[in-house]
């Protein structure tokens, strides 16, 4: 794998020439209408466990189930996937979240996306929190989010990422978040299927010191992680491992 090549277009698309390929893939996926048909970027995961790996038992408490969540553009606005027409619609504002089923959700059946929040006036305390959430059955995506320094406030008790849906073989994607300093998932124990991609987060430290392979239990378990840039502009250490 390694660094993504830049997308090179014609002179009429010069504004895109410096955007990495992986970034374009994420933007394309996020801007698509939510339909029953998955793009080739969004893959169904497998429930098969990798050989010689045993998932910890009793890792999730009693169930309080909710559906997919998409937080984008505004840290205080939550979208959810309506079953009626399979489309995204505004679900609630932060003010009413305490009265919503998401406040007490323990298992999220679907995917969780936090993306494209670039307003300079956003504060860390504006981000919606999910204190009781312990499992996401699909993928967790954090992409192009400003003013967020850690995920520990949003997901203090997240233990499991299921990987029933993946983005380009990854179940945990933390990508291009300029202010992120700490991954902050202290209780994460299991990634049932899919790999980990944490890269191009310029302020992020010590992510390469985590044994991500120890958390992955599926047949697909690629890991590509890197620390941010140091003060002298040099890239942090990057670790790349192929699936076993």
C-alpha positions as protocol buffer text, in pm:
chain_id: "A"
residue {
  index: 1
  type: UNK
  ca { x: 0 y: 0 z: 0 }
}
residue {
  index: 2
  type: UNK
  ca { x: 197 y: 305 z: 118 }
}
residue {
  index: 3
  type: UNK
  ca { x: 114 y: 662 z: 27 }
}
residue {
  index: 4
  type: UNK
  ca { x: -174 y: 714 z: -210 }
}
residue {
  index: 5
  type: UNK
  ca { x: -88 y: 854 z: -551 }
}
residue {
  index: 6
  type: UNK
  ca { x: -228 y: 1196 z: -632 }
}
residue {
  index: 7
  type: UNK
  ca { x: -525 y: 1198 z: -866 }
}
residue {
  index: 8
  type: UNK
  ca { x: -414 y: 1357 z: -1192 }
}
residue {
  index: 9
  type: UNK
  ca { x: -674 y: 1503 z: -1422 }
}
residue {
  index: 10
  type: UNK
  ca { x: -682 y: 1730 z: -1721 }
}
residue {
  index: 11
  type: UNK
  ca { x: -615 y: 2104 z: -1703 }
}
residue {
  index: 12
  type: UNK
  ca { x: -987 y: 2166 z: -1660 }
}
residue {
  index: 13
  type: UNK
  ca { x: -978 y: 1971 z: -1333 }
}
residue {
  index: 14
  type: UNK
  ca { x: -663 y: 2126 z: -1190 }
}
residue {
  index: 15
  type: UNK
  ca { x: -832 y: 2189 z: -855 }
}
residue {
  index: 16
  type: UNK
  ca { x: -832 y: 1814 z: -794 }
}
residue {
  index: 17
  type: UNK
  ca { x: -473 y: 1739 z: -888 }
}
residue {
  index: 18
  type: UNK
  ca { x: -340 y: 1759 z: -533 }
}
residue {
  index: 19
  type: UNK
  ca { x: -614 y: 1549 z: -372 }
}
residue {
  index: 20
  type: UNK
  ca { x: -497 y: 1198 z: -276 }
}
residue {
  index: 21
  type: UNK
  ca { x: -685 y: 909 z: -431 }
}
residue {
  index: 22
  type: UNK
  ca { x: -809 y: 778 z: -95 }
}
residue {
  index: 23
  type: UNK
  ca { x: -955 y: 1123 z: -14 }
}
residue {
  index: 24
  type: UNK
  ca { x: -1145 y: 1128 z: -342 }
}
residue {
  index: 25
  type: UNK
  ca { x: -1282 y: 781 z: -270 }
}
residue {
  index: 26
  type: UNK
  ca { x: -1415 y: 893 z: 69 }
}
residue {
  index: 27
  type: UNK
  ca { x: -1564 y: 1214 z: -71 }
}
residue {
  index: 28
  type: UNK
  ca { x: -1729 y: 1019 z: -353 }
}
residue {
  index: 29
  type: UNK
  ca { x: -1877 y: 770 z: -106 }
}
residue {
  index: 30
  type: UNK
  ca { x: -2005 y: 1037 z: 133 }
}
residue {
  index: 31
  type: UNK
  ca { x: -2167 y: 1242 z: -142 }
}
residue {
  index: 32
  type: UNK
  ca { x: -2354 y: 950 z: -294 }
}
residue {
  index: 33
  type: UNK
  ca { x: -2729 y: 924 z: -224 }
}
residue {
  index: 34
  type: UNK
  ca { x: -2791 y: 639 z: 18 }
}
residue {
  index: 35
  type: UNK
  ca { x: -2946 y: 362 z: -187 }
}
residue {
  index: 36
  type: UNK
  ca { x: -2981 y: -12 z: -166 }
}
residue {
  index: 37
  type: UNK
  ca { x: -2693 y: -55 z: -409 }
}
residue {
  index: 38
  type: UNK
  ca { x: -2345 y: -39 z: -262 }
}
residue {
  index: 39
  type: UNK
  ca { x: -2057 y: 111 z: -455 }
}
residue {
  index: 40
  type: UNK
  ca { x: -1742 y: -91 z: -510 }
}
residue {
  index: 41
  type: UNK
  ca { x: -1579 y: 117 z: -233 }
}
residue {
  index: 42
  type: UNK
  ca { x: -1828 y: -6 z: 25 }
}
residue {
  index: 43
  type: UNK
  ca { x: -1788 y: -377 z: 79 }
}
residue {
  index: 44
  type: UNK
  ca { x: -1976 y: -633 z: 282 }
}
residue {
  index: 45
  type: UNK
  ca { x: -1758 y: -777 z: 554 }
}
residue {
  index: 46
  type: UNK
  ca { x: -1720 y: -1138 z: 656 }
}
residue {
  index: 47
  type: UNK
  ca { x: -1803 y: -1291 z: 991 }
}
residue {
  index: 48
  type: UNK
  ca { x: -1520 y: -1542 z: 962 }
}
residue {
  index: 49
  type: UNK
  ca { x: -1255 y: -1516 z: 1229 }
}
residue {
  index: 50
  type: UNK
  ca { x: -890 y: -1530 z: 1132 }
}
residue {
  index: 51
  type: UNK
  ca { x: -706 y: -1856 z: 1215 }
}
residue {
  index: 52
  type: UNK
  ca { x: -546 y: -1875 z: 1563 }
}
residue {
  index: 53
  type: UNK
  ca { x: -744 y: -1578 z: 1694 }
}
residue {
  index: 54
  type: UNK
  ca { x: -1015 y: -1594 z: 1958 }
}
residue {
  index: 55
  type: UNK
  ca { x: -1240 y: -1298 z: 2030 }
}
residue {
  index: 56
  type: UNK
  ca { x: -1281 y: -1201 z: 2397 }
}
residue {
  index: 57
  type: UNK
  ca { x: -1612 y: -1317 z: 2545 }
}
residue {
  index: 58
  type: UNK
  ca { x: -1878 y: -1108 z: 2720 }
}
residue {
  index: 59
  type: UNK
  ca { x: -1754 y: -792 z: 2556 }
}
residue {
  index: 60
  type: UNK
  ca { x: -2091 y: -622 z: 2507 }
}
residue {
  index: 61
  type: UNK
  ca { x: -2355 y: -560 z: 2776 }
}
residue {
  index: 62
  type: UNK
  ca { x: -2733 y: -579 z: 2741 }
}
residue {
  index: 63
  type: UNK
  ca { x: -2860 y: -450 z: 2407 }
}
residue {
  index: 64
  type: UNK
  ca { x: -3019 y: -114 z: 2334 }
}
residue {
  index: 65
  type: UNK
  ca { x: -3007 y: -108 z: 1955 }
}
residue {
  index: 66
  type: UNK
  ca { x: -3007 y: 192 z: 1720 }
}
residue {
  index: 67
  type: UNK
  ca { x: -2934 y: 246 z: 1349 }
}
residue {
  index: 68
  type: UNK
  ca { x: -2661 y: 405 z: 1136 }
}
residue {
  index: 69
  type: UNK
  ca { x: -2543 y: 757 z: 1218 }
}
residue {
  index: 70
  type: UNK
  ca { x: -2394 y: 1022 z: 990 }
}
residue {
  index: 71
  type: UNK
  ca { x: -2265 y: 1348 z: 1139 }
}
residue {
  index: 72
  type: UNK
  ca { x: -2135 y: 1585 z: 874 }
}
residue {
  index: 73
  type: UNK
  ca { x: -2086 y: 1958 z: 812 }
}
residue {
  index: 74
  type: UNK
  ca { x: -2214 y: 2049 z: 1160 }
}
residue {
  index: 75
  type: UNK
  ca { x: -2096 y: 1881 z: 1481 }
}
residue {
  index: 76
  type: UNK
  ca { x: -2437 y: 1935 z: 1640 }
}
residue {
  index: 77
  type: UNK
  ca { x: -2651 y: 1771 z: 1374 }
}
residue {
  index: 78
  type: UNK
  ca { x: -2709 y: 1396 z: 1357 }
}
residue {
  index: 79
  type: UNK
  ca { x: -2848 y: 1222 z: 1051 }
}
residue {
  index: 80
  type: UNK
  ca { x: -2985 y: 871 z: 1051 }
}
residue {
  index: 81
  type: UNK
  ca { x: -3084 y: 629 z: 779 }
}
residue {
  index: 82
  type: UNK
  ca { x: -3459 y: 609 z: 747 }
}
residue {
  index: 83
  type: UNK
  ca { x: -3586 y: 261 z: 667 }
}
residue {
  index: 84
  type: UNK
  ca { x: -3886 y: 391 z: 473 }
}
residue {
  index: 85
  type: UNK
  ca { x: -3708 y: 531 z: 167 }
}
residue {
  index: 86
  type: UNK
  ca { x: -3347 y: 432 z: 240 }
}
residue {
  index: 87
  type: UNK
  ca { x: -3237 y: 794 z: 233 }
}
residue {
  index: 88
  type: UNK
  ca { x: -3056 y: 1026 z: 474 }
}
residue {
  index: 89
  type: UNK
  ca { x: -3268 y: 1276 z: 662 }
}
residue {
  index: 90
  type: UNK
  ca { x: -3199 y: 1514 z: 949 }
}
residue {
  index: 91
  type: UNK
  ca { x: -3273 y: 1331 z: 1270 }
}
residue {
  index: 92
  type: UNK
  ca { x: -3211 y: 1568 z: 1560 }
}
residue {
  index: 93
  type: UNK
  ca { x: -3016 y: 1860 z: 1699 }
}
residue {
  index: 94
  type: UNK
  ca { x: -2785 y: 1834 z: 1998 }
}
residue {
  index: 95
  type: UNK
  ca { x: -3045 y: 2002 z: 2222 }
}
residue {
  index: 96
  type: UNK
  ca { x: -3285 y: 1711 z: 2187 }
}
residue {
  index: 97
  type: UNK
  ca { x: -3028 y: 1431 z: 2184 }
}
residue {
  index: 98
  type: UNK
  ca { x: -3067 y: 1363 z: 2555 }
}
residue {
  index: 99
  type: UNK
  ca { x: -3428 y: 1269 z: 2489 }
}
residue {
  index: 100
  type: UNK
  ca { x: -3350 y: 1048 z: 2189 }
}
residue {
  index: 101
  type: UNK
  ca { x: -3291 y: 670 z: 2176 }
}
residue {
  index: 102
  type: UNK
  ca { x: -2935 y: 741 z: 2062 }
}
residue {
  index: 103
  type: UNK
  ca { x: -2839 y: 874 z: 2402 }
}
residue {
  index: 104
  type: UNK
  ca { x: -2882 y: 528 z: 2555 }
}
residue {
  index: 105
  type: UNK
  ca { x: -2778 y: 327 z: 2249 }
}
residue {
  index: 106
  type: UNK
  ca { x: -2536 y: 47 z: 2332 }
}
residue {
  index: 107
  type: UNK
  ca { x: -2520 y: -132 z: 1994 }
}
residue {
  index: 108
  type: UNK
  ca { x: -2534 y: 60 z: 1667 }
}
residue {
  index: 109
  type: UNK
  ca { x: -2645 y: -170 z: 1386 }
}
residue {
  index: 110
  type: UNK
  ca { x: -2486 y: -10 z: 1083 }
}
residue {
  index: 111
  type: UNK
  ca { x: -2212 y: 244 z: 1025 }
}
residue {
  index: 112
  type: UNK
  ca { x: -2093 y: 557 z: 1202 }
}
residue {
  index: 113
  type: UNK
  ca { x: -1953 y: 848 z: 997 }
}
residue {
  index: 114
  type: UNK
  ca { x: -1815 y: 1175 z: 1134 }
}
residue {
  index: 115
  type: UNK
  ca { x: -1698 y: 1381 z: 840 }
}
residue {
  index: 116
  type: UNK
  ca { x: -1638 y: 1712 z: 661 }
}
residue {
  index: 117
  type: UNK
  ca { x: -1678 y: 1941 z: 962 }
}
residue {
  index: 118
  type: UNK
  ca { x: -1459 y: 2237 z: 871 }
}
residue {
  index: 119
  type: UNK
  ca { x: -1626 y: 2538 z: 1035 }
}
residue {
  index: 120
  type: UNK
  ca { x: -1358 y: 2728 z: 1228 }
}
residue {
  index: 121
  type: UNK
  ca { x: -1610 y: 2825 z: 1498 }
}
residue {
  index: 122
  type: UNK
  ca { x: -1671 y: 2461 z: 1594 }
}
residue {
  index: 123
  type: UNK
  ca { x: -1568 y: 2377 z: 1950 }
}
residue {
  index: 124
  type: UNK
  ca { x: -1482 y: 2034 z: 2086 }
}
residue {
  index: 125
  type: UNK
  ca { x: -1777 y: 2045 z: 2323 }
}
residue {
  index: 126
  type: UNK
  ca { x: -2009 y: 2088 z: 2023 }
}
residue {
  index: 127
  type: UNK
  ca { x: -1959 y: 1728 z: 1914 }
}
residue {
  index: 128
  type: UNK
  ca { x: -2240 y: 1490 z: 2001 }
}
residue {
  index: 129
  type: UNK
  ca { x: -2135 y: 1222 z: 2250 }
}
residue {
  index: 130
  type: UNK
  ca { x: -2241 y: 857 z: 2277 }
}
residue {
  index: 131
  type: UNK
  ca { x: -2146 y: 757 z: 2632 }
}
residue {
  index: 132
  type: UNK
  ca { x: -2323 y: 420 z: 2632 }
}
residue {
  index: 133
  type: UNK
  ca { x: -2222 y: 298 z: 2287 }
}
residue {
  index: 134
  type: UNK
  ca { x: -2012 y: -18 z: 2306 }
}
residue {
  index: 135
  type: UNK
  ca { x: -2045 y: -167 z: 1956 }
}
residue {
  index: 136
  type: UNK
  ca { x: -2069 y: -47 z: 1596 }
}
residue {
  index: 137
  type: UNK
  ca { x: -2153 y: -340 z: 1368 }
}
residue {
  index: 138
  type: UNK
  ca { x: -2025 y: -175 z: 1048 }
}
residue {
  index: 139
  type: UNK
  ca { x: -1734 y: 67 z: 1004 }
}
residue {
  index: 140
  type: UNK
  ca { x: -1629 y: 378 z: 1196 }
}
residue {
  index: 141
  type: UNK
  ca { x: -1516 y: 670 z: 978 }
}
residue {
  index: 142
  type: UNK
  ca { x: -1367 y: 999 z: 1103 }
}
residue {
  index: 143
  type: UNK
  ca { x: -1268 y: 1211 z: 803 }
}
residue {
  index: 144
  type: UNK
  ca { x: -1176 y: 1577 z: 756 }
}
residue {
  index: 145
  type: UNK
  ca { x: -1298 y: 1699 z: 1095 }
}
residue {
  index: 146
  type: UNK
  ca { x: -1159 y: 2018 z: 1250 }
}
residue {
  index: 147
  type: UNK
  ca { x: -1153 y: 2115 z: 1621 }
}
residue {
  index: 148
  type: UNK
  ca { x: -1161 y: 1751 z: 1730 }
}
residue {
  index: 149
  type: UNK
  ca { x: -855 y: 1657 z: 1938 }
}
residue {
  index: 150
  type: UNK
  ca { x: -963 y: 1315 z: 2067 }
}
residue {
  index: 151
  type: UNK
  ca { x: -1238 y: 1055 z: 2022 }
}
residue {
  index: 152
  type: UNK
  ca { x: -1244 y: 973 z: 2394 }
}
residue {
  index: 153
  type: UNK
  ca { x: -1526 y: 1218 z: 2469 }
}
residue {
  index: 154
  type: UNK
  ca { x: -1745 y: 1090 z: 2185 }
}
residue {
  index: 155
  type: UNK
  ca { x: -1680 y: 716 z: 2236 }
}
residue {
  index: 156
  type: UNK
  ca { x: -1568 y: 665 z: 2598 }
}
residue {
  index: 157
  type: UNK
  ca { x: -1694 y: 305 z: 2609 }
}
residue {
  index: 158
  type: UNK
  ca { x: -1666 y: 177 z: 2251 }
}
residue {
  index: 159
  type: UNK
  ca { x: -1537 y: -181 z: 2263 }
}
residue {
  index: 160
  type: UNK
  ca { x: -1625 y: -346 z: 1932 }
}
residue {
  index: 161
  type: UNK
  ca { x: -1617 y: -249 z: 1564 }
}
residue {
  index: 162
  type: UNK
  ca { x: -1787 y: -527 z: 1369 }
}
residue {
  index: 163
  type: UNK
  ca { x: -1678 y: -457 z: 1012 }
}
residue {
  index: 164
  type: UNK
  ca { x: -1996 y: -596 z: 857 }
}
residue {
  index: 165
  type: UNK
  ca { x: -1948 y: -311 z: 607 }
}
residue {
  index: 166
  type: UNK
  ca { x: -1604 y: -187 z: 505 }
}
residue {
  index: 167
  type: UNK
  ca { x: -1455 y: 101 z: 309 }
}
residue {
  index: 168
  type: UNK
  ca { x: -1182 y: -37 z: 84 }
}
residue {
  index: 169
  type: UNK
  ca { x: -1118 y: -323 z: 332 }
}
residue {
  index: 170
  type: UNK
  ca { x: -1102 y: -92 z: 636 }
}
residue {
  index: 171
  type: UNK
  ca { x: -1335 y: -101 z: 938 }
}
residue {
  index: 172
  type: UNK
  ca { x: -1169 y: 185 z: 1128 }
}
residue {
  index: 173
  type: UNK
  ca { x: -1073 y: 489 z: 920 }
}
residue {
  index: 174
  type: UNK
  ca { x: -932 y: 804 z: 1082 }
}
residue {
  index: 175
  type: UNK
  ca { x: -808 y: 1024 z: 800 }
}
residue {
  index: 176
  type: UNK
  ca { x: -710 y: 1388 z: 741 }
}
residue {
  index: 177
  type: UNK
  ca { x: -822 y: 1536 z: 1074 }
}
residue {
  index: 178
  type: UNK
  ca { x: -597 y: 1840 z: 1127 }
}
residue {
  index: 179
  type: UNK
  ca { x: -646 y: 1887 z: 1503 }
}
residue {
  index: 180
  type: UNK
  ca { x: -661 y: 1527 z: 1622 }
}
residue {
  index: 181
  type: UNK
  ca { x: -389 y: 1462 z: 1879 }
}
residue {
  index: 182
  type: UNK
  ca { x: -506 y: 1136 z: 2035 }
}
residue {
  index: 183
  type: UNK
  ca { x: -712 y: 849 z: 1893 }
}
residue {
  index: 184
  type: UNK
  ca { x: -873 y: 812 z: 2235 }
}
residue {
  index: 185
  type: UNK
  ca { x: -1049 y: 475 z: 2212 }
}
residue {
  index: 186
  type: UNK
  ca { x: -926 y: 330 z: 2543 }
}
residue {
  index: 187
  type: UNK
  ca { x: -1184 y: 52 z: 2565 }
}
residue {
  index: 188
  type: UNK
  ca { x: -1161 y: -74 z: 2206 }
}
residue {
  index: 189
  type: UNK
  ca { x: -1090 y: -447 z: 2224 }
}
residue {
  index: 190
  type: UNK
  ca { x: -1213 y: -607 z: 1902 }
}
residue {
  index: 191
  type: UNK
  ca { x: -1233 y: -531 z: 1530 }
}
residue {
  index: 192
  type: UNK
  ca { x: -1421 y: -838 z: 1410 }
}
residue {
  index: 193
  type: UNK
  ca { x: -1350 y: -788 z: 1042 }
}
residue {
  index: 194
  type: UNK
  ca { x: -1162 y: -536 z: 834 }
}
residue {
  index: 195
  type: UNK
  ca { x: -846 y: -336 z: 878 }
}
residue {
  index: 196
  type: UNK
  ca { x: -732 y: -8 z: 1025 }
}
residue {
  index: 197
  type: UNK
  ca { x: -628 y: 304 z: 836 }
}
residue {
  index: 198
  type: UNK
  ca { x: -510 y: 603 z: 1040 }
}
residue {
  index: 199
  type: UNK
  ca { x: -310 y: 850 z: 832 }
}
residue {
  index: 200
  type: UNK
  ca { x: -261 y: 1215 z: 733 }
}
residue {
  index: 201
  type: UNK
  ca { x: -359 y: 1345 z: 1076 }
}
residue {
  index: 202
  type: UNK
  ca { x: -79 y: 1602 z: 1120 }
}
residue {
  index: 203
  type: UNK
  ca { x: -112 y: 1648 z: 1498 }
}
residue {
  index: 204
  type: UNK
  ca { x: -161 y: 1283 z: 1590 }
}
residue {
  index: 205
  type: UNK
  ca { x: 100 y: 1115 z: 1811 }
}
residue {
  index: 206
  type: UNK
  ca { x: 192 y: 762 z: 1925 }
}
residue {
  index: 207
  type: UNK
  ca { x: -58 y: 583 z: 1702 }
}
residue {
  index: 208
  type: UNK
  ca { x: 218 y: 358 z: 1566 }
}
residue {
  index: 209
  type: UNK
  ca { x: 287 y: 235 z: 1919 }
}
residue {
  index: 210
  type: UNK
  ca { x: -49 y: 59 z: 1936 }
}
residue {
  index: 211
  type: UNK
  ca { x: -57 y: -309 z: 1836 }
}
residue {
  index: 212
  type: UNK
  ca { x: -352 y: -279 z: 1597 }
}
residue {
  index: 213
  type: UNK
  ca { x: -306 y: -635 z: 1473 }
}
residue {
  index: 214
  type: UNK
  ca { x: -391 y: -757 z: 1819 }
}
residue {
  index: 215
  type: UNK
  ca { x: -735 y: -595 z: 1787 }
}
residue {
  index: 216
  type: UNK
  ca { x: -822 y: -741 z: 1445 }
}
residue {
  index: 217
  type: UNK
  ca { x: -989 y: -1082 z: 1434 }
}
residue {
  index: 218
  type: UNK
  ca { x: -1116 y: -1113 z: 1076 }
}
residue {
  index: 219
  type: UNK
  ca { x: -978 y: -1259 z: 755 }
}
residue {
  index: 220
  type: UNK
  ca { x: -935 y: -901 z: 629 }
}
residue {
  index: 221
  type: UNK
  ca { x: -703 y: -719 z: 869 }
}
residue {
  index: 222
  type: UNK
  ca { x: -484 y: -474 z: 676 }
}
residue {
  index: 223
  type: UNK
  ca { x: -321 y: -208 z: 894 }
}
residue {
  index: 224
  type: UNK
  ca { x: -186 y: 125 z: 766 }
}
residue {
  index: 225
  type: UNK
  ca { x: -116 y: 377 z: 1040 }
}
residue {
  index: 226
  type: UNK
  ca { x: 114 y: 678 z: 1075 }
}
residue {
  index: 227
  type: UNK
  ca { x: 188 y: 949 z: 1327 }
}
residue {
  index: 228
  type: UNK
  ca { x: 152 y: 1311 z: 1226 }
}
residue {
  index: 229
  type: UNK
  ca { x: 425 y: 1549 z: 1114 }
}
residue {
  index: 230
  type: UNK
  ca { x: 686 y: 1668 z: 1362 }
}
residue {
  index: 231
  type: UNK
  ca { x: 767 y: 2033 z: 1419 }
}
residue {
  index: 232
  type: UNK
  ca { x: 1041 y: 2021 z: 1155 }
}
residue {
  index: 233
  type: UNK
  ca { x: 790 y: 1905 z: 893 }
}
residue {
  index: 234
  type: UNK
  ca { x: 912 y: 1546 z: 873 }
}
residue {
  index: 235
  type: UNK
  ca { x: 660 y: 1269 z: 847 }
}
residue {
  index: 236
  type: UNK
  ca { x: 607 y: 1045 z: 1146 }
}
residue {
  index: 237
  type: UNK
  ca { x: 681 y: 673 z: 1136 }
}
residue {
  index: 238
  type: UNK
  ca { x: 448 y: 476 z: 917 }
}
residue {
  index: 239
  type: UNK
  ca { x: 363 y: 113 z: 971 }
}
residue {
  index: 240
  type: UNK
  ca { x: 211 y: -97 z: 696 }
}
residue {
  index: 241
  type: UNK
  ca { x: 112 y: -460 z: 730 }
}
residue {
  index: 242
  type: UNK
  ca { x: -63 y: -687 z: 486 }
}
residue {
  index: 243
  type: UNK
  ca { x: -342 y: -926 z: 573 }
}
residue {
  index: 244
  type: UNK
  ca { x: -227 y: -1257 z: 713 }
}
